[in-house]
PDB file of C-alpha atoms in Angstrom:
ATOM      1  CA  MET A   1     147.176 264.274 -91.367  1.00  0.00           C
ATOM      2  CA  ARG A   2     143.975 262.468 -92.163  1.00  0.00           C
ATOM      3  CA  ILE A   3     142.843 260.155 -95.142  1.00  0.00           C
ATOM      4  CA  HIS A   4     139.299 260.659 -95.843  1.00  0.00           C
ATOM      5  CA  LEU A   5     137.985 257.426 -97.753  1.00  0.00           C
ATOM      6  CA  LEU A   6     134.727 258.807 -99.107  1.00  0.00           C
ATOM      7  CA  ALA A   7     132.458 256.049-100.579  1.00  0.00           C
ATOM      8  CA  VAL A   8     128.995 255.589-102.037  1.00  0.00           C
ATOM      9  CA  GLY A   9     127.127 252.919-100.368  1.00  0.00           C
ATOM     10  CA  THR A  10     126.020 251.891 -96.900  1.00  0.00           C
ATOM     11  CA  LYS A  11     125.059 248.741 -95.342  1.00  0.00           C
ATOM     12  CA  MET A  12     128.032 247.083 -96.283  1.00  0.00           C
ATOM     13  CA  PRO A  13     128.390 243.074 -95.572  1.00  0.00           C
ATOM     14  CA  THR A  14     129.834 242.348 -92.197  1.00  0.00           C
ATOM     15  CA  TRP A  15     133.040 240.822 -93.759  1.00  0.00           C
ATOM     16  CA  VAL A  16     133.786 244.132 -95.753  1.00  0.00           C
ATOM     17  CA  VAL A  17     133.346 246.185 -92.421  1.00  0.00           C
ATOM     18  CA  THR A  18     135.468 243.916 -90.563  1.00  0.00           C
ATOM     19  CA  ALA A  19     138.397 243.622 -92.896  1.00  0.00           C
ATOM     20  CA  THR A  20     138.158 247.430 -93.708  1.00  0.00           C
ATOM     21  CA  GLU A  21     138.119 248.409 -90.018  1.00  0.00           C
ATOM     22  CA  ASP A  22     141.112 245.840 -89.396  1.00  0.00           C
ATOM     23  CA  TYR A  23     143.413 247.662 -91.606  1.00  0.00           C
ATOM     24  CA  VAL A  24     142.246 251.200 -90.797  1.00  0.00           C
ATOM     25  CA  GLY A  25     142.883 250.151 -87.190  1.00  0.00           C
ATOM     26  CA  ARG A  26     146.298 249.584 -87.839  1.00  0.00           C
ATOM     27  CA  MET A  27     147.160 252.925 -89.173  1.00  0.00           C
ATOM     28  CA  PRO A  28     149.082 255.249 -86.609  1.00  0.00           C
ATOM     29  CA  ALA A  29     147.568 258.284 -85.337  1.00  0.00           C
ATOM     30  CA  HIS A  30     149.483 260.610 -87.207  1.00  0.00           C
ATOM     31  CA  CYS A  31     148.118 258.874 -90.488  1.00  0.00           C
ATOM     32  CA  GLN A  32     144.354 258.210 -89.669  1.00  0.00           C
ATOM     33  CA  VAL A  33     142.238 256.748 -92.129  1.00  0.00           C
ATOM     34  CA  LEU A  34     138.453 257.668 -91.809  1.00  0.00           C
ATOM     35  CA  VAL A  35     135.838 256.129 -93.713  1.00  0.00           C
ATOM     36  CA  ARG A  36     132.651 257.874 -94.638  1.00  0.00           C
ATOM     37  CA  GLU A  37     129.788 256.091 -96.185  1.00  0.00           C
ATOM     38  CA  LEU A  38     127.334 258.056 -98.428  1.00  0.00           C
ATOM     39  CA  VAL A  39     123.765 256.943 -99.370  1.00  0.00           C
ATOM     40  CA  ALA A  40     123.584 255.640-102.729  1.00  0.00           C
ATOM     41  CA  GLU A  41     120.663 256.708-104.822  1.00  0.00           C
ATOM     42  CA  LYS A  42     117.851 254.154-105.502  1.00  0.00           C
ATOM     43  CA  ARG A  43     118.125 252.379-108.693  1.00  0.00           C
ATOM     44  CA  THR A  44     115.180 250.968-110.663  1.00  0.00           C
ATOM     45  CA  LYS A  45     114.831 249.457-114.186  1.00  0.00           C
ATOM     46  CA  SER A  46     113.840 252.832-115.456  1.00  0.00           C
ATOM     47  CA  SER A  47     116.401 255.013-113.482  1.00  0.00           C
ATOM     48  CA  ASP A  48     118.295 257.593-115.373  1.00  0.00           C
ATOM     49  CA  LEU A  49     121.776 256.418-114.296  1.00  0.00           C
ATOM     50  CA  ASN A  50     123.602 259.393-115.362  1.00  0.00           C
ATOM     51  CA  ARG A  51     121.515 261.521-113.247  1.00  0.00           C
ATOM     52  CA  ILE A  52     122.050 259.117-110.408  1.00  0.00           C
ATOM     53  CA  CYS A  53     125.872 259.352-110.991  1.00  0.00           C
ATOM     54  CA  GLU A  54     125.647 263.019-110.826  1.00  0.00           C
ATOM     55  CA  LEU A  55     123.565 263.146-107.540  1.00  0.00           C
ATOM     56  CA  GLU A  56     125.958 260.793-105.938  1.00  0.00           C
ATOM     57  CA  GLY A  57     128.932 263.158-107.088  1.00  0.00           C
ATOM     58  CA  GLU A  58     127.363 266.062-105.663  1.00  0.00           C
ATOM     59  CA  LYS A  59     127.104 263.994-102.257  1.00  0.00           C
ATOM     60  CA  LEU A  60     130.868 263.061-102.699  1.00  0.00           C
ATOM     61  CA  LEU A  61     131.831 266.773-103.220  1.00  0.00           C
ATOM     62  CA  ALA A  62     129.977 268.054-100.394  1.00  0.00           C
ATOM     63  CA  ALA A  63     131.707 265.492 -98.075  1.00  0.00           C
ATOM     64  CA  ILE A  64     135.214 266.435 -99.018  1.00  0.00           C
ATOM     65  CA  PRO A  65     136.823 268.350 -96.020  1.00  0.00           C
ATOM     66  CA  ALA A  66     138.019 271.957 -96.913  1.00  0.00           C
ATOM     67  CA  GLY A  67     141.543 272.124 -97.778  1.00  0.00           C
ATOM     68  CA  SER A  68     141.852 268.450 -98.749  1.00  0.00           C
ATOM     69  CA  PHE A  69     143.937 266.991-101.422  1.00  0.00           C
ATOM     70  CA  VAL A  70     141.207 265.239-103.614  1.00  0.00           C
ATOM     71  CA  ILE A  71     142.073 261.927-105.269  1.00  0.00           C
ATOM     72  CA  ALA A  72     139.438 260.150-107.617  1.00  0.00           C
ATOM     73  CA  LEU A  73     139.517 256.414-107.803  1.00  0.00           C
ATOM     74  CA  ASP A  74     139.115 255.825-111.536  1.00  0.00           C
ATOM     75  CA  VAL A  75     140.110 253.168-113.799  1.00  0.00           C
ATOM     76  CA  LEU A  76     141.661 255.759-116.091  1.00  0.00           C
ATOM     77  CA  GLY A  77     143.880 257.000-113.422  1.00  0.00           C
ATOM     78  CA  LYS A  78     147.588 256.593-112.693  1.00  0.00           C
ATOM     79  CA  ALA A  79     148.419 253.047-111.601  1.00  0.00           C
ATOM     80  CA  TRP A  80     150.847 252.911-108.595  1.00  0.00           C
ATOM     81  CA  SER A  81     152.953 249.922-107.403  1.00  0.00           C
ATOM     82  CA  THR A  82     152.761 249.471-103.603  1.00  0.00           C
ATOM     83  CA  GLU A  83     156.292 251.082-103.327  1.00  0.00           C
ATOM     84  CA  GLN A  84     155.029 254.160-105.590  1.00  0.00           C
ATOM     85  CA  LEU A  85     151.919 254.285-103.038  1.00  0.00           C
ATOM     86  CA  ALA A  86     154.377 254.499-100.373  1.00  0.00           C
ATOM     87  CA  GLY A  87     156.109 257.369-101.862  1.00  0.00           C
ATOM     88  CA  GLN A  88     152.673 259.046-102.399  1.00  0.00           C
ATOM     89  CA  LEU A  89     151.848 258.467 -98.658  1.00  0.00           C
ATOM     90  CA  ASP A  90     155.333 259.941 -97.746  1.00  0.00           C
ATOM     91  CA  GLN A  91     154.378 263.048 -99.750  1.00  0.00           C
ATOM     92  CA  TRP A  92     151.015 263.167 -98.354  1.00  0.00           C
ATOM     93  CA  LEU A  93     152.386 263.023 -94.846  1.00  0.00           C
ATOM     94  CA  GLY A  94     155.079 265.678 -95.521  1.00  0.00           C
ATOM     95  CA  SER A  95     152.620 268.092 -96.775  1.00  0.00           C
ATOM     96  CA  GLY A  96     150.419 267.936 -93.474  1.00  0.00           C
ATOM     97  CA  GLN A  97     147.545 268.299 -95.889  1.00  0.00           C
ATOM     98  CA  ASP A  98     144.212 266.122 -95.558  1.00  0.00           C
ATOM     99  CA  VAL A  99     143.491 263.665 -98.376  1.00  0.00           C
ATOM    100  CA  ALA A 100     140.149 262.755 -99.750  1.00  0.00           C
ATOM    101  CA  LEU A 101     139.857 259.514-101.719  1.00  0.00           C
ATOM    102  CA  LEU A 102     136.538 259.523-103.890  1.00  0.00           C
ATOM    103  CA  VAL A 103     135.023 256.144-104.449  1.00  0.00           C
ATOM    104  CA  GLY A 104     131.903 256.420-106.556  1.00  0.00           C
ATOM    105  CA  GLY A 105     128.796 253.960-106.739  1.00  0.00           C
ATOM    106  CA  PRO A 106     128.266 251.375-109.521  1.00  0.00           C
ATOM    107  CA  GLU A 107     128.482 253.659-112.345  1.00  0.00           C
ATOM    108  CA  GLY A 108     131.654 255.206-111.020  1.00  0.00           C
ATOM    109  CA  LEU A 109     132.330 258.902-110.449  1.00  0.00           C
ATOM    110  CA  SER A 110     130.753 261.881-111.866  1.00  0.00           C
ATOM    111  CA  LYS A 111     132.353 264.152-114.131  1.00  0.00           C
ATOM    112  CA  ALA A 112     132.131 266.893-111.633  1.00  0.00           C
ATOM    113  CA  CYS A 113     134.382 264.554-109.139  1.00  0.00           C
ATOM    114  CA  LEU A 114     136.607 263.840-111.960  1.00  0.00           C
ATOM    115  CA  GLN A 115     137.079 267.403-112.625  1.00  0.00           C
ATOM    116  CA  ARG A 116     137.461 268.369-109.014  1.00  0.00           C
ATOM    117  CA  ALA A 117     140.202 265.756-108.467  1.00  0.00           C
ATOM    118  CA  ASP A 118     143.879 266.789-107.806  1.00  0.00           C
ATOM    119  CA  LEU A 119     144.957 263.241-108.790  1.00  0.00           C
ATOM    120  CA  LYS A 120     143.239 260.231-110.454  1.00  0.00           C
ATOM    121  CA  TRP A 121     144.207 256.842-109.061  1.00  0.00           C
ATOM    122  CA  SER A 122     143.637 253.492-110.659  1.00  0.00           C
ATOM    123  CA  LEU A 123     143.708 250.427-108.504  1.00  0.00           C
ATOM    124  CA  SER A 124     143.702 248.065-111.480  1.00  0.00           C
ATOM    125  CA  VAL A 125     142.545 247.896-115.109  1.00  0.00           C
ATOM    126  CA  LEU A 126     140.075 245.068-113.603  1.00  0.00           C
ATOM    127  CA  THR A 127     136.683 246.122-112.265  1.00  0.00           C
ATOM    128  CA  PHE A 128     136.275 245.312-108.472  1.00  0.00           C
ATOM    129  CA  PRO A 129     133.108 245.525-106.658  1.00  0.00           C
ATOM    130  CA  HIS A 130     132.720 248.588-104.664  1.00  0.00           C
ATOM    131  CA  PRO A 131     132.621 246.921-101.263  1.00  0.00           C
ATOM    132  CA  LEU A 132     135.939 245.309-102.054  1.00  0.00           C
ATOM    133  CA  VAL A 133     137.546 248.529-103.215  1.00  0.00           C
ATOM    134  CA  ARG A 134     137.312 249.800 -99.489  1.00  0.00           C
ATOM    135  CA  ILE A 135     139.311 246.848 -98.208  1.00  0.00           C
ATOM    136  CA  ILE A 136     141.859 247.068-100.909  1.00  0.00           C
ATOM    137  CA  ILE A 137     142.250 250.757-100.190  1.00  0.00           C
ATOM    138  CA  ALA A 138     142.817 250.344 -96.532  1.00  0.00           C
ATOM    139  CA  GLU A 139     145.033 247.304 -96.934  1.00  0.00           C
ATOM    140  CA  GLN A 140     147.390 249.000 -99.570  1.00  0.00           C
ATOM    141  CA  LEU A 141     147.564 252.373 -97.253  1.00  0.00           C
ATOM    142  CA  PHE A 142     148.443 250.111 -94.430  1.00  0.00           C
ATOM    143  CA  ARG A 143     150.924 248.142 -96.521  1.00  0.00           C
ATOM    144  CA  ALA A 144     152.273 251.664 -97.843  1.00  0.00           C
ATOM    145  CA  TRP A 145     152.688 252.906 -94.150  1.00  0.00           C
ATOM    146  CA  SER A 146     154.400 249.642 -93.132  1.00  0.00           C
ATOM    147  CA  ILE A 147     157.060 250.453 -95.970  1.00  0.00           C
ATOM    148  CA  LEU A 148     157.615 253.734 -94.616  1.00  0.00           C
ATOM    149  CA  SER A 149     157.835 252.481 -91.131  1.00  0.00           C
ATOM    150  CA  ASN A 150     160.056 249.475 -91.897  1.00  0.00           C
ATOM    151  CA  HIS A 151     157.258 247.380 -90.365  1.00  0.00           C
ATOM    152  CA  PRO A 152     157.571 243.654 -91.301  1.00  0.00           C
ATOM    153  CA  TYR A 153     154.094 243.638 -92.625  1.00  0.00           C
ATOM    154  CA  HIS A 154     155.298 244.313 -96.296  1.00  0.00           C
ATOM    155  CA  ARG A 155     158.089 241.767 -97.316  1.00  0.00           C
ATOM    156  CA  GLY A 156     158.009 242.456-100.833  1.00  0.00           C
ATOM    157  CA  GLY A 157     160.964 243.615-102.719  1.00  0.00           C
TER     158      GLY A 157
END
């Protein structure tokens, strides 16, 4: 089973790439996390931000691997505790089906992405910068895996 982290935005700062790769690299082969960056549309003062969001949504939808369970990262989605995320990860692993996590650009996800999603997940009611979202997702997936594997990384309780 693979988790495809599909995110709008390229040319992330080195600290984002390093931190994301660190957590992704800790995941076991049977639960591989693959990060795919999609080029963001150019924005100007006169840009139609709704149209930009739609175009970025089209890119995200096109990048979803066939047969994947699709999860949209959305502030209005379901919030999970780390332990609940571990339960979700356990279900995903048990299904053997790939998972695609959709992370939109600065304007969020298009309506088409939200409609396509099998599930909507909210990391927080807070708004995070998109580069930081990648790190949070990678770290929380590793933490969830550590719970399932009785790895000492997660010491919460």
